[in-house]
Amino acid sequence: MCGSPRHGTAVGFIVLLNALLLATQAAEGVSTDHLLVQLHEGAQDEAHQLATQHGFHSARKLSFGEGLFHFYPQDTSKRRSKRSARNRQRLQKDRRVKNVVEQEGFDRQKRGYRDINDIEVNMSDPLFTKQWYLINTGQADGTPGLDLNVAEAWQLGYTGKGVTVAIMDDGIDYLHPDLASNYNADASYDFSSNDPFPFPRYTDDWFNSHGTRCAGEVSAAANNNICGVGVAYNSKVAGIRMLDQPFMTDIIEASSISHMPQVIDIYSASWGPTDDGKTVDGPRELTLQAMADGVNKGRGGKGSIYVWASGDGGSYDDCNCDGYASSMWTISINSAINDGRTALYDESCSSTLASTFSNGRKRNPEAGVATTDLYGNCTLRHSGTSAAAPEAAGVFALAIEANPDLTWRDMQHLSVLTSKRNQLHDEVHQWRRNGVGLEFNHLFGYGVLDAGGMVKMSKEWKTVPERFHCIAGSIQDVHKVQSGNKVLLTINTDACQGKDNFVRYLEHVQAVVTVNASRRGDLTINMTSPMATKSLLLSRRPRDDDAKVGFDKWPFMTSHTWGEDPRGTWVMEVGFQGDEPQRGALKEWTLMLHGTQSAPYIDQIVRDYQSKLAMSKKEELEEELDEAVERSLKSLLSKNN
Ligand SMILES: *[C@@H]1O[C@H](CO)[C@@H](O)[C@H](O)[C@H]1NC(C)=O
Ligand SMILES: *[C@@H]1O[C@H](CO)[C@@H](O)[C@H](O)[C@H]1NC(C)=O
Ligand SMILES: *[C@@H]1O[C@H](CO)[C@@H](O)[C@H](O)[C@H]1NC(C)=O
Ligand SMILES: *[C@@H]1O[C@H](CO)[C@@H](O)[C@H](O)[C@H]1NC(C)=O
Ligand SMILES: [Ca+2]
Ligand SMILES: [Ca+2]
């Protein structure tokens, strides 16, 4: 299913390229006292004795290869000593030894770690050093290096100039001295009270401080001795007040999302259906249309960028039940805390694309998000995934400044390619690699956004090829689901090959599902791609006891199969989890593939490769690589048989 040569070639191609790139960059290694030793049959029980006899501390049997051992010295910190050269020669002559290979020592840097002394950022703003999400030096018991890597983007000269970010929220204190100079009044509006002044409504408890805090994360001015610094501190920020009325309506949402799409580049939303773990809801008709128009016509046709907080429902909720966060047209952002763990309020789902940062679990008051607050104040305590979305909006503003031609899809590709695992850890879901080697996690998506990496890649970026949509298959028979007896369905697809809408390289995948259940919250749905990537489309939601509605043509989305070849067999599993026996009926599974026909960034990778190797013809390179991949595949296959 997953081992067909066609898939193998694509994966192999990228893997091999990476290997070649690494090989050309590899620095000179140093000699060491560590040996790879192959022993003759029958001599393997004597490995330890043999090691000590020849001046090594011990020998460790290796799990790969036949009769292979690691001979290592007592003191592992030292480089090779003179004496050890003699030891090695004697060892090599021992009749029990078949082969000896010295291990070369080389450098591997901890990912995401930078020496703080290398960062030359000088800001006069009093809260700047508390903004660990910008530059994490270990403030508030955090993990050094676990940050948005904005310093690198700033040093390259990108600060958000010429880019406008709109905060769709409860208003903005636009008189705030740290926001006033970056406030874009022309692009602002108040849809809660229908006037051009989105000033927050006063309440004693400062309830309406949300928008102001989000605005500061993006656009707070730098070096003015006030509060902190925004991620894109020279960007403009617009206020769209739309959260502060008794009811939300489709009209207000649609109006907000489609407000001045030729002026506003990025819309940041930190709201959605109630995060009570039992709601299944999404954008209505007008809002859906507004989003579709935004990505198709906004920014002169390059598309509005919609950034969405993935949700604050914690482990009891699943953001794939939130039609805003799980939309293909939004970039859904989760959060990590300052030591790399997930926040307790974080929701997980397969549609989350990447993560930024929010407040910690600890009581440490400085582990929150430092930003501007109502009435000219500052705060250290902004929180929730709400705080995560504006950080992403700020990073995307830096990317747009680096390359104003980026489309809404380019931004998603760039997020997938440059986000990092860094030092994030997830105690529940493992980090995995998808069929083309991209590392992802169910909770954090492709990892934490990296502003430096993003602006560098943006600068060189060539817009991705045209997007196509293929209905891979649809099963509409009724299948009974019961506790202890899950339903397993397959769709075998050629991904519309041979037709105009063939999809060869995936972007988003949607599984449109109709299912009812005696208890909706106990349903779980998983889907596995032909390249063996498993997406958890729906996890158990213990608080959802709906027994009537179920899911009606609900589009579950996964971003985990990004870049994969969709041809082959897709598997969907639907079942129940929980203590009480449940039953239900699966009535529809329609598989929708979205992506490109030509390889989105192979050109880019090949170009980098070429400039490194000064090779002239891409065709030559591709042929060579294809042959190499074929050869290694063949040898692999013959070994397995
Ligand atoms: C940082 O700025 C302050 C005040 O403007 C100045 O005195 C100091 O020399 C600067 N430090 C560096 C390393 O640029
Ligand atoms: C800012 O908030 C703090 C804490 O709530 C308060 O003590 C201070 O007076 C406020 N400053 C202004 C200018 O309102
Ligand atoms: C689900 O739908 C089936 C078929 O339409 C129906 O027979 C069954 O009673 C429904 N079950 C629930 C729990 O609503
Ligand atoms: C889906 O996968 C999760 C995690 O591996 C598992 O707990 C759950 O039982 C699976 N559900 C089905 C229906 O296979
Ligand atoms: Ca400031
Ligand atoms: Ca939610």
Coordinates of N, CA and C in Angstrom, one line a residue, residues 296-409:
N296 N -9.7 34.7 -2.7 CA -9.6 34.8 -4.2 C -9.3 36.2 -4.7
K297 N -9.9 37.2 -4.0 CA -9.8 38.5 -4.6 C -9.1 39.5 -3.7
G298 N -8.9 39.2 -2.4 CA -8.2 40.1 -1.5 C -6.8 40.4 -1.9
R299 N -6.2 41.5 -1.5 CA -4.8 41.8 -1.8 C -4.5 41.7 -3.3
G300 N -5.4 42.2 -4.1 CA -5.2 42.3 -5.5 C -5.1 40.9 -6.1
G301 N -5.9 39.9 -5.5 CA -5.9 38.6 -6.1 C -4.9 37.6 -5.4
K302 N -4.0 38.1 -4.6 CA -3.1 37.2 -3.9 C -3.8 36.5 -2.7
G303 N -4.8 37.1 -2.3 CA -5.6 36.5 -1.2 C -5.4 37.1 0.2
S304 N -6.4 37.4 0.9 CA -6.4 37.8 2.3 C -5.8 36.6 3.1
I305 N -5.0 37.0 4.1 CA -4.5 36.0 5.0 C -5.3 36.0 6.3
Y306 N -6.0 34.9 6.6 CA -6.8 34.7 7.8 C -6.1 33.9 8.8
V307 N -5.8 34.5 10.0 CA -5.1 33.7 11.0 C -6.1 33.4 12.1
W308 N -6.2 32.2 12.5 CA -7.2 31.8 13.5 C -6.6 31.1 14.7
A309 N -7.0 31.5 15.9 CA -6.6 30.7 17.1 C -7.4 29.4 17.1
S310 N -6.6 28.3 17.4 CA -7.2 27.0 17.3 C -8.3 26.7 18.3
G311 N -8.3 27.4 19.5 CA -9.3 27.2 20.4 C -8.8 27.0 21.8
D312 N -9.6 27.3 22.8 CA -9.3 27.2 24.2 C -10.0 26.1 25.0
G313 N -10.5 25.1 24.2 CA -11.3 24.1 24.9 C -10.6 23.0 25.6
G314 N -9.2 23.0 25.5 CA -8.4 22.0 26.2 C -8.6 20.7 25.6
S315 N -8.2 19.7 26.4 CA -8.3 18.3 25.9 C -9.7 17.8 25.7
Y316 N -10.7 18.5 26.2 CA -12.1 18.1 26.1 C -12.7 18.5 24.7
D317 N -11.9 19.3 24.0 CA -12.5 19.8 22.7 C -11.6 19.3 21.6
D318 N -12.1 19.5 20.4 CA -11.3 19.1 19.2 C -11.5 20.2 18.2
C319 N -10.5 20.9 17.7 CA -10.7 22.1 16.9 C -11.2 21.7 15.5
N320 N -11.2 20.4 15.2 CA -11.9 20.1 13.9 C -13.4 20.2 14.0
C321 N -13.9 20.4 15.2 CA -15.4 20.7 15.3 C -15.6 22.2 15.2
D322 N -14.6 23.0 15.0 CA -14.7 24.4 14.8 C -14.4 24.7 13.4
G323 N -15.5 25.1 12.7 CA -15.4 25.3 11.2 C -14.5 26.5 10.8
Y324 N -14.2 27.4 11.7 CA -13.3 28.5 11.4 C -11.9 28.0 11.4
A325 N -11.6 27.4 12.5 CA -10.2 26.9 12.7 C -9.8 25.9 11.7
S326 N -10.8 25.0 11.3 CA -10.5 23.9 10.5 C -10.7 24.2 9.0
S327 N -11.0 25.5 8.7 CA -11.2 25.8 7.3 C -9.8 25.8 6.5
M328 N -9.9 25.5 5.3 CA -8.6 25.5 4.5 C -8.2 26.9 4.2
W329 N -9.1 27.9 4.4 CA -8.8 29.3 4.1 C -8.2 30.0 5.3
T330 N -8.2 29.4 6.4 CA -7.6 30.0 7.6 C -6.3 29.3 7.9
I331 N -5.4 30.0 8.5 CA -4.2 29.4 9.1 C -4.4 29.2 10.6
S332 N -4.6 28.0 11.0 CA -5.0 27.8 12.4 C -3.8 27.6 13.3
I333 N -3.7 28.4 14.4 CA -2.5 28.4 15.2 C -2.8 28.0 16.6
N334 N -2.0 27.1 17.1 CA -2.1 26.6 18.5 C -1.0 27.3 19.3
S335 N -0.9 27.0 20.6 CA 0.2 27.7 21.4 C 0.9 26.7 22.2
A336 N 2.2 27.1 22.5 CA 3.0 26.4 23.4 C 3.4 27.3 24.5
I337 N 3.7 26.8 25.7 CA 4.1 27.7 26.8 C 5.7 27.8 26.8
N338 N 6.2 28.6 27.7 CA 7.6 28.9 27.6 C 8.6 27.8 27.9
D339 N 8.1 26.7 28.3 CA 9.0 25.5 28.5 C 8.8 24.5 27.4
G340 N 8.0 24.8 26.4 CA 7.8 23.8 25.3 C 6.6 22.9 25.5
R341 N 5.9 22.9 26.6 CA 4.8 22.1 26.8 C 3.6 22.7 26.2
T342 N 2.5 22.0 26.1 CA 1.2 22.6 25.6 C 0.6 23.2 26.8
A343 N -0.2 24.3 26.5 CA -0.9 24.9 27.6 C -2.2 24.0 27.9
L344 N -2.7 24.0 29.1 CA -3.8 23.1 29.5 C -5.0 23.4 28.7
Y345 N -5.2 24.7 28.2 CA -6.4 25.0 27.5 C -6.3 24.7 26.0
D346 N -5.1 24.2 25.5 CA -4.9 24.0 24.1 C -5.8 22.8 23.6
E347 N -6.4 23.1 22.4 CA -7.1 22.0 21.7 C -6.2 21.4 20.7
S348 N -6.4 20.2 20.4 CA -5.6 19.5 19.3 C -6.6 19.2 18.2
C349 N -6.0 19.1 17.0 CA -6.7 18.6 15.8 C -5.8 18.6 14.6
S350 N -6.3 17.8 13.6 CA -5.4 17.6 12.4 C -5.4 18.8 11.5
S351 N -6.2 19.8 11.7 CA -6.1 20.9 10.8 C -5.2 22.1 11.3
T352 N -4.7 22.0 12.5 CA -3.8 23.0 13.0 C -2.5 23.0 12.1
L353 N -2.1 24.2 11.7 CA -0.9 24.2 10.8 C 0.4 24.5 11.6
A354 N 0.3 25.4 12.6 CA 1.6 25.7 13.3 C 1.3 26.3 14.6
S355 N 2.3 26.6 15.4 CA 2.1 27.2 16.7 C 2.9 28.4 17.0
T356 N 2.4 29.2 18.0 CA 3.3 30.2 18.5 C 3.2 30.1 20.0
F357 N 3.2 31.2 20.8 CA 3.3 31.0 22.3 C 2.3 31.7 23.1
S358 N 2.0 31.1 24.2 CA 1.1 31.8 25.1 C 1.5 31.6 26.6
N359 N 0.6 31.9 27.5 CA 1.0 31.9 28.9 C 1.2 30.5 29.5
G360 N 2.1 30.4 30.5 CA 2.5 29.2 31.0 C 1.5 28.6 32.0
R361 N 1.8 27.4 32.5 CA 1.0 26.7 33.5 C 1.4 27.2 34.9
K362 N 2.6 27.7 35.0 CA 3.2 28.0 36.3 C 2.6 29.3 36.8
R363 N 2.7 29.6 38.1 CA 2.2 30.8 38.6 C 3.1 32.0 38.3
N364 N 4.3 31.7 37.9 CA 5.2 32.8 37.6 C 4.5 33.9 36.7
P365 N 4.3 35.1 37.3 CA 3.6 36.1 36.7 C 4.2 36.6 35.4
E366 N 5.5 36.3 35.2 CA 6.1 36.7 34.0 C 6.2 35.7 32.9
A367 N 5.5 34.6 33.1 CA 5.4 33.6 32.0 C 4.3 33.8 31.1
G368 N 3.5 34.9 31.3 CA 2.4 35.3 30.4 C 3.0 36.0 29.2
V369 N 2.0 36.6 28.5 CA 2.4 37.3 27.3 C 2.4 38.8 27.6
A370 N 3.6 39.5 27.5 CA 3.7 40.9 27.8 C 3.2 41.7 26.6
T371 N 2.4 42.7 26.8 CA 1.9 43.5 25.6 C 1.2 44.7 26.2
T372 N 0.6 45.5 25.2 CA -0.2 46.7 25.6 C -1.5 46.3 26.3
D373 N -2.0 47.2 27.1 CA -3.3 46.9 27.8 C -4.1 48.2 27.7
L374 N -5.4 48.1 28.1 CA -6.3 49.2 28.0 C -5.8 50.5 28.6
Y375 N -6.3 51.6 28.2 CA -6.1 52.9 28.8 C -4.6 53.2 29.0
G376 N -3.8 52.9 28.0 CA -2.4 53.3 28.1 C -1.5 52.4 29.0
N377 N -2.1 51.4 29.5 CA -1.4 50.5 30.4 C -0.6 49.4 29.6
C378 N 0.2 48.6 30.4 CA 0.8 47.5 29.8 C 0.5 46.3 30.7
T379 N 0.6 45.1 30.1 CA 0.3 43.9 31.0 C 1.4 42.8 30.7
L380 N 1.5 41.9 31.7 CA 2.4 40.8 31.5 C 1.6 39.5 31.4
R381 N 0.3 39.7 31.4 CA -0.6 38.5 31.6 C -1.6 38.2 30.5
H382 N -1.3 38.6 29.3 CA -2.2 38.2 28.2 C -2.1 36.7 28.1
S383 N -3.2 36.0 27.7 CA -3.2 34.5 27.8 C -4.1 33.9 26.7
G384 N -4.1 32.6 26.7 CA -4.9 31.8 25.9 C -4.4 31.6 24.5
T385 N -5.0 30.7 23.6 CA -4.6 30.7 22.2 C -4.9 32.0 21.6
S386 N -5.7 32.8 22.2 CA -6.0 34.2 21.7 C -4.7 34.9 21.5
A387 N -3.8 34.7 22.4 CA -2.5 35.4 22.4 C -1.6 34.8 21.3
A388 N -1.9 33.6 20.8 CA -1.0 33.0 19.9 C -1.3 33.5 18.4
A389 N -2.5 33.7 18.1 CA -2.9 34.1 16.7 C -2.2 35.4 16.3
P390 N -2.3 36.4 17.1 CA -1.6 37.7 16.7 C -0.1 37.6 16.5
E391 N 0.5 36.7 17.3 CA 2.0 36.5 17.1 C 2.2 36.0 15.7
A392 N 1.4 35.1 15.3 CA 1.5 34.5 13.9 C 1.2 35.6 12.9
A393 N 0.2 36.4 13.1 CA -0.1 37.5 12.2 C 1.1 38.4 12.0
G394 N 1.8 38.7 13.2 CA 3.0 39.5 13.1 C 4.1 38.9 12.3
V395 N 4.3 37.6 12.5 CA 5.3 36.9 11.7 C 5.0 36.9 10.2
F396 N 3.7 36.8 9.9 CA 3.3 36.8 8.4 C 3.5 38.2 7.9
A397 N 3.3 39.2 8.7 CA 3.5 40.6 8.2 C 5.0 40.8 7.8
L398 N 5.9 40.2 8.6 CA 7.3 40.2 8.3 C 7.6 39.5 6.9
A399 N 6.9 38.4 6.7 CA 7.1 37.6 5.5 C 6.5 38.4 4.3
I400 N 5.4 39.1 4.4 CA 4.8 39.9 3.3 C 5.7 41.1 3.0
E401 N 6.4 41.7 4.0 CA 7.3 42.7 3.7 C 8.5 42.2 2.9
A402 N 8.9 41.0 3.3 CA 10.1 40.4 2.6 C 9.7 40.0 1.1
N403 N 8.4 39.7 0.9 CA 8.0 39.3 -0.4 C 6.5 39.6 -0.6
P404 N 6.1 40.8 -1.1 CA 4.7 41.2 -1.2 C 3.9 40.3 -2.1
D405 N 4.6 39.5 -2.9 CA 3.8 38.7 -3.9 C 3.3 37.4 -3.3
L406 N 3.6 37.1 -2.0 CA 3.1 35.9 -1.4 C 1.6 35.8 -1.5
T407 N 1.1 34.6 -1.9 CA -0.3 34.4 -1.9 C -0.7 33.7 -0.6
W408 N -2.1 33.6 -0.4 CA -2.5 32.9 0.8 C -2.0 31.5 0.9
R409 N -1.8 30.9 -0.2 CA -1.3 29.5 -0.2 C 0.2 29.5 0.0

